[in-house]
Amino acid sequence: GRPRDLAGRKVVVSAGGTREAIDPVRYIGNRSSGLQGYALARTAAARGAEVTLVAANVALPDPAGATVVRVESTAELREAVLTAAGAADVVVMAAAVADFRPATRSDSKIKKSDGGEPEPIRLATNPDILAELGERRTTPSQVIVGFAAETDDVLANGRAKLARKGCDLLVVNQVGPGLAFGTPDNAATVLVAGGEPVEVPRGPKEDVADAVWDLVAARLG
Ligand code: C5P
């Protein structure tokens, strides 16, 4: 069985991938399945935490023991995460958040123009929710965890991202065949602010989740 080392702790996990509307029927999205975030929510609940799961466009049943808030866009995810983060001991940003959104959303379905050139979609930059969380920790002891998918110079890029986003832990996923997006398995290096990195060998996403909670529990003391 799992330790009950998160008993009485309030935990927020974001999962899935945000969608940014182009018009009423179209969006810009990504391939995140939500499996890693859901594994984090499930294992945290099993370790005794009170879990709020902010789920963006995830086609999975609600995990046992978590309060689920469903969102679509980055703006909605940001609102839900920042609201829940106020009283949280831990925030884990496992969601794939769109870096950009269409600058304007058409109120009606965009039509194929008669043989003309299509209009370009102008993009605007989304707020970086993880960086905001790192900047305005609601208590000095609040633990903030980010995720990153890096393909090369994993340690150097990961270290820089950990510092830039001001988080305590950064889970760097290895992207490759049978790993990460949409698969039950993952392999990761967890970078630790002020500590040595922890390698999680290829295995079920629960293994990455439990490795994260081990490090979180140690930081919470
Ligand atoms: O910078 P990058 O997108 O690689 O960072 C990934 C991490 O930052 C993830 O934890 C993701 O949830 C978070 N993120 C965010 N807001 C954004 C973009 C990414 O919170 N706009």
Coordinates of C-alpha atoms and ligand atoms in Angstrom, one line a residue:
G1 CA 0.0 0.0 0.0
R2 CA 0.9 3.7 -0.4
P3 CA 2.0 5.8 2.6
R4 CA -0.6 8.3 3.9
D5 CA 2.0 11.0 3.8
L6 CA -0.3 13.6 2.1
A7 CA -3.1 13.2 4.7
G8 CA -4.6 16.6 5.4
R9 CA -2.8 18.3 2.5
K10 CA -4.7 20.2 -0.2
V11 CA -3.4 19.4 -3.6
V12 CA -4.3 20.9 -7.0
V13 CA -3.5 19.0 -10.2
S14 CA -4.1 20.3 -13.8
A15 CA -4.4 17.7 -16.5
G16 CA -5.2 17.4 -20.2
G17 CA -4.7 20.0 -22.9
T18 CA -6.2 23.4 -23.4
R19 CA -8.2 24.3 -26.5
E20 CA -8.2 27.8 -28.0
A21 CA -11.3 28.7 -30.0
I22 CA -10.9 30.0 -33.6
D23 CA -14.6 30.1 -34.2
P24 CA -17.7 28.3 -32.7
V25 CA -16.6 24.9 -34.2
R26 CA -12.8 25.0 -34.5
Y27 CA -10.0 25.3 -32.1
I28 CA -6.2 25.0 -31.8
G29 CA -5.4 22.1 -29.4
N30 CA -2.8 19.5 -28.5
R31 CA -2.5 15.7 -28.1
S32 CA -2.4 15.5 -24.3
S33 CA -4.6 12.6 -23.1
G34 CA -4.7 13.6 -19.4
L35 CA -3.4 10.2 -18.3
Q36 CA -0.4 11.5 -16.3
G37 CA -2.5 14.2 -14.5
Y38 CA -5.2 11.7 -13.7
A39 CA -2.5 9.3 -12.3
L40 CA -1.2 12.1 -10.2
A41 CA -4.7 12.9 -8.8
R42 CA -5.5 9.2 -8.1
T43 CA -2.2 8.5 -6.3
A44 CA -2.4 11.8 -4.3
A45 CA -5.9 10.8 -3.1
A46 CA -4.6 7.3 -2.2
R47 CA -1.9 9.0 -0.2
G48 CA -4.5 10.9 1.8
A49 CA -4.6 14.3 0.0
E50 CA -7.7 16.4 -0.6
V51 CA -7.4 16.7 -4.4
T52 CA -8.8 19.3 -6.8
L53 CA -8.3 18.1 -10.4
V54 CA -8.6 20.8 -13.1
A55 CA -9.2 18.8 -16.3
A56 CA -8.9 20.3 -19.7
N57 CA -10.7 18.3 -22.4
V58 CA -10.0 14.9 -20.9
A59 CA -12.0 11.9 -22.0
L60 CA -11.5 9.9 -18.8
P61 CA -13.9 9.1 -16.0
D62 CA -13.5 11.2 -12.8
P63 CA -10.8 9.6 -10.5
A64 CA -12.1 8.4 -7.1
G65 CA -11.6 10.9 -4.3
A66 CA -10.9 14.0 -6.4
T67 CA -13.1 17.1 -7.0
V68 CA -13.1 17.6 -10.7
V69 CA -13.3 21.1 -12.4
R70 CA -13.7 20.8 -16.2
V71 CA -12.3 23.5 -18.3
E72 CA -11.6 24.1 -22.0
S73 CA -9.4 27.1 -22.7
T74 CA -6.2 28.4 -21.1
A75 CA -8.1 31.4 -19.6
E76 CA -10.6 29.0 -17.9
L77 CA -7.8 26.7 -16.7
R78 CA -5.9 29.7 -15.3
E79 CA -9.0 30.9 -13.4
A80 CA -9.7 27.5 -11.9
V81 CA -6.1 26.8 -11.0
L82 CA -5.4 30.2 -9.4
T83 CA -8.7 30.0 -7.5
A84 CA -7.9 26.5 -6.1
A85 CA -4.2 27.4 -5.5
G86 CA -5.1 30.0 -2.9
A87 CA -5.6 27.4 -0.2
A88 CA -3.4 24.7 -1.6
D89 CA -0.2 23.1 -0.1
V90 CA 0.8 21.8 -3.5
V91 CA 0.0 22.7 -7.2
V92 CA 1.1 20.4 -10.0
M93 CA 0.8 21.7 -13.5
A94 CA 0.6 18.5 -15.6
A95 CA -1.7 20.1 -18.2
A96 CA -0.4 20.9 -21.7
V97 CA -1.2 24.6 -21.8
A98 CA -1.3 26.3 -25.2
D99 CA 1.4 28.9 -25.4
F100 CA -0.7 30.9 -28.0
R101 CA -4.3 31.5 -28.7
P102 CA -6.1 33.1 -31.7
A103 CA -6.0 36.9 -31.1
T104 CA -9.7 37.1 -31.9
R105 CA -12.5 34.5 -31.9
S106 CA -14.9 34.7 -34.7
D107 CA -18.6 34.7 -33.5
S108 CA -19.7 32.9 -36.6
K109 CA -18.2 29.9 -38.5
I110 CA -15.4 31.1 -40.8
K111 CA -16.4 30.4 -44.4
K112 CA -14.2 29.3 -47.3
S113 CA -13.8 32.5 -49.3
D114 CA -14.7 32.2 -53.0
G115 CA -11.4 31.1 -54.4
G116 CA -9.5 33.8 -52.5
E117 CA -6.6 33.4 -50.1
P118 CA -7.6 32.3 -46.6
E119 CA -7.2 34.8 -43.8
P120 CA -4.2 34.2 -41.6
I121 CA -4.9 33.3 -38.0
R122 CA -3.2 35.9 -35.8
L123 CA -2.0 34.6 -32.5
A124 CA -1.6 36.2 -29.1
T125 CA 0.6 34.9 -26.2
N126 CA -1.1 33.2 -23.3
P127 CA -0.1 33.9 -19.7
D128 CA 2.3 31.4 -18.2
I129 CA 0.3 30.0 -15.3
L130 CA 3.2 28.0 -13.9
A131 CA 5.4 31.1 -13.8
E132 CA 2.6 33.1 -12.1
L133 CA 2.2 30.4 -9.5
G134 CA 5.9 30.4 -8.8
E135 CA 5.9 34.2 -8.5
R136 CA 3.0 34.5 -6.1
R137 CA 3.2 31.5 -3.8
T138 CA 0.3 31.9 -1.3
T139 CA 2.6 30.6 1.5
P140 CA 6.4 30.3 1.5
S141 CA 6.1 26.5 2.0
Q142 CA 3.7 26.0 -1.0
V143 CA 5.2 23.4 -3.4
I144 CA 4.9 24.1 -7.1
V145 CA 5.5 21.4 -9.7
G146 CA 5.9 21.8 -13.4
F147 CA 6.1 19.5 -16.4
A148 CA 8.2 19.8 -19.5
A149 CA 8.7 17.8 -22.6
E150 CA 12.3 18.2 -23.8
T151 CA 14.0 16.3 -26.6
D152 CA 17.6 17.5 -26.3
D153 CA 19.9 18.9 -23.7
V154 CA 17.3 17.7 -21.2
L155 CA 19.3 18.6 -18.1
A156 CA 20.5 22.0 -19.2
N157 CA 17.1 23.1 -20.7
G158 CA 15.2 21.6 -17.7
R159 CA 17.4 23.4 -15.2
A160 CA 16.9 26.7 -17.0
K161 CA 13.2 26.2 -17.1
L162 CA 13.0 25.2 -13.4
A163 CA 14.7 28.5 -12.6
R164 CA 12.7 30.6 -15.0
K165 CA 9.4 29.3 -13.8
G166 CA 10.4 29.5 -10.1
C167 CA 9.1 26.0 -9.4
D168 CA 10.3 23.5 -6.8
L169 CA 10.2 20.4 -9.0
L170 CA 10.2 20.1 -12.8
V171 CA 9.2 16.7 -14.3
V172 CA 11.0 16.4 -17.6
N173 CA 9.3 13.8 -19.8
Q174 CA 11.3 11.8 -22.3
V175 CA 9.5 12.0 -25.6
G176 CA 9.8 9.0 -27.8
P177 CA 8.1 5.9 -29.2
G178 CA 5.6 4.4 -26.7
L179 CA 6.2 7.3 -24.2
A180 CA 4.4 10.4 -23.1
F181 CA 1.4 11.5 -25.2
G182 CA -1.6 9.1 -25.0
T183 CA 0.4 6.1 -23.7
P184 CA 0.1 4.5 -20.3
D185 CA 3.9 4.6 -19.8
N186 CA 6.2 7.4 -19.1
A187 CA 9.9 7.9 -18.2
A188 CA 11.1 11.1 -16.6
T189 CA 13.9 13.0 -14.9
V190 CA 12.6 15.0 -12.0
L191 CA 14.7 18.2 -11.4
V192 CA 14.7 19.4 -7.9
A193 CA 15.4 23.0 -6.9
G194 CA 18.5 22.9 -4.7
G195 CA 18.9 19.2 -5.0
E196 CA 20.0 16.3 -7.2
P197 CA 17.8 15.1 -10.1
V198 CA 15.8 11.9 -9.7
E199 CA 15.5 9.4 -12.5
V200 CA 12.2 7.6 -12.9
P201 CA 12.7 4.6 -15.3
R202 CA 10.2 3.7 -18.0
G203 CA 7.0 2.4 -16.3
P204 CA 3.4 3.2 -15.7
K205 CA 2.4 6.8 -15.2
E206 CA 1.6 5.9 -11.5
D207 CA 5.4 5.4 -11.0
V208 CA 6.2 9.0 -12.1
A209 CA 3.2 10.2 -10.0
D210 CA 4.5 8.4 -6.8
A211 CA 8.1 9.7 -7.4
V212 CA 6.6 13.2 -7.6
W213 CA 4.6 12.8 -4.4
D214 CA 7.7 11.3 -2.6
L215 CA 9.6 14.5 -3.3
V216 CA 6.7 16.7 -2.5
A217 CA 6.1 15.0 0.8
A218 CA 9.8 15.4 1.7
R219 CA 9.6 19.2 0.9
L220 CA 6.4 19.6 2.9
G221 CA 8.2 18.0 5.8
Ligands
C5P1 O1 7.4 26.4 -21.2 P1 6.7 25.0 -21.3 O2 5.4 25.1 -22.1 O3 7.6 23.9 -21.8 O4 6.4 24.7 -19.8 C1 5.6 23.6 -19.5 C2 5.1 23.7 -18.1 O5 4.5 25.0 -17.9 C3 3.9 22.8 -17.8 O6 3.9 22.5 -16.4 C4 2.7 23.6 -18.2 O7 1.5 23.1 -17.5 C5 3.1 25.0 -17.8 N1 2.5 26.1 -18.6 C6 1.7 27.0 -18.0 N2 1.2 28.0 -18.8 C7 1.5 28.2 -20.1 C8 2.4 27.2 -20.7 C9 2.9 26.2 -19.9 O8 1.4 26.9 -16.8 N3 1.0 29.2 -20.8

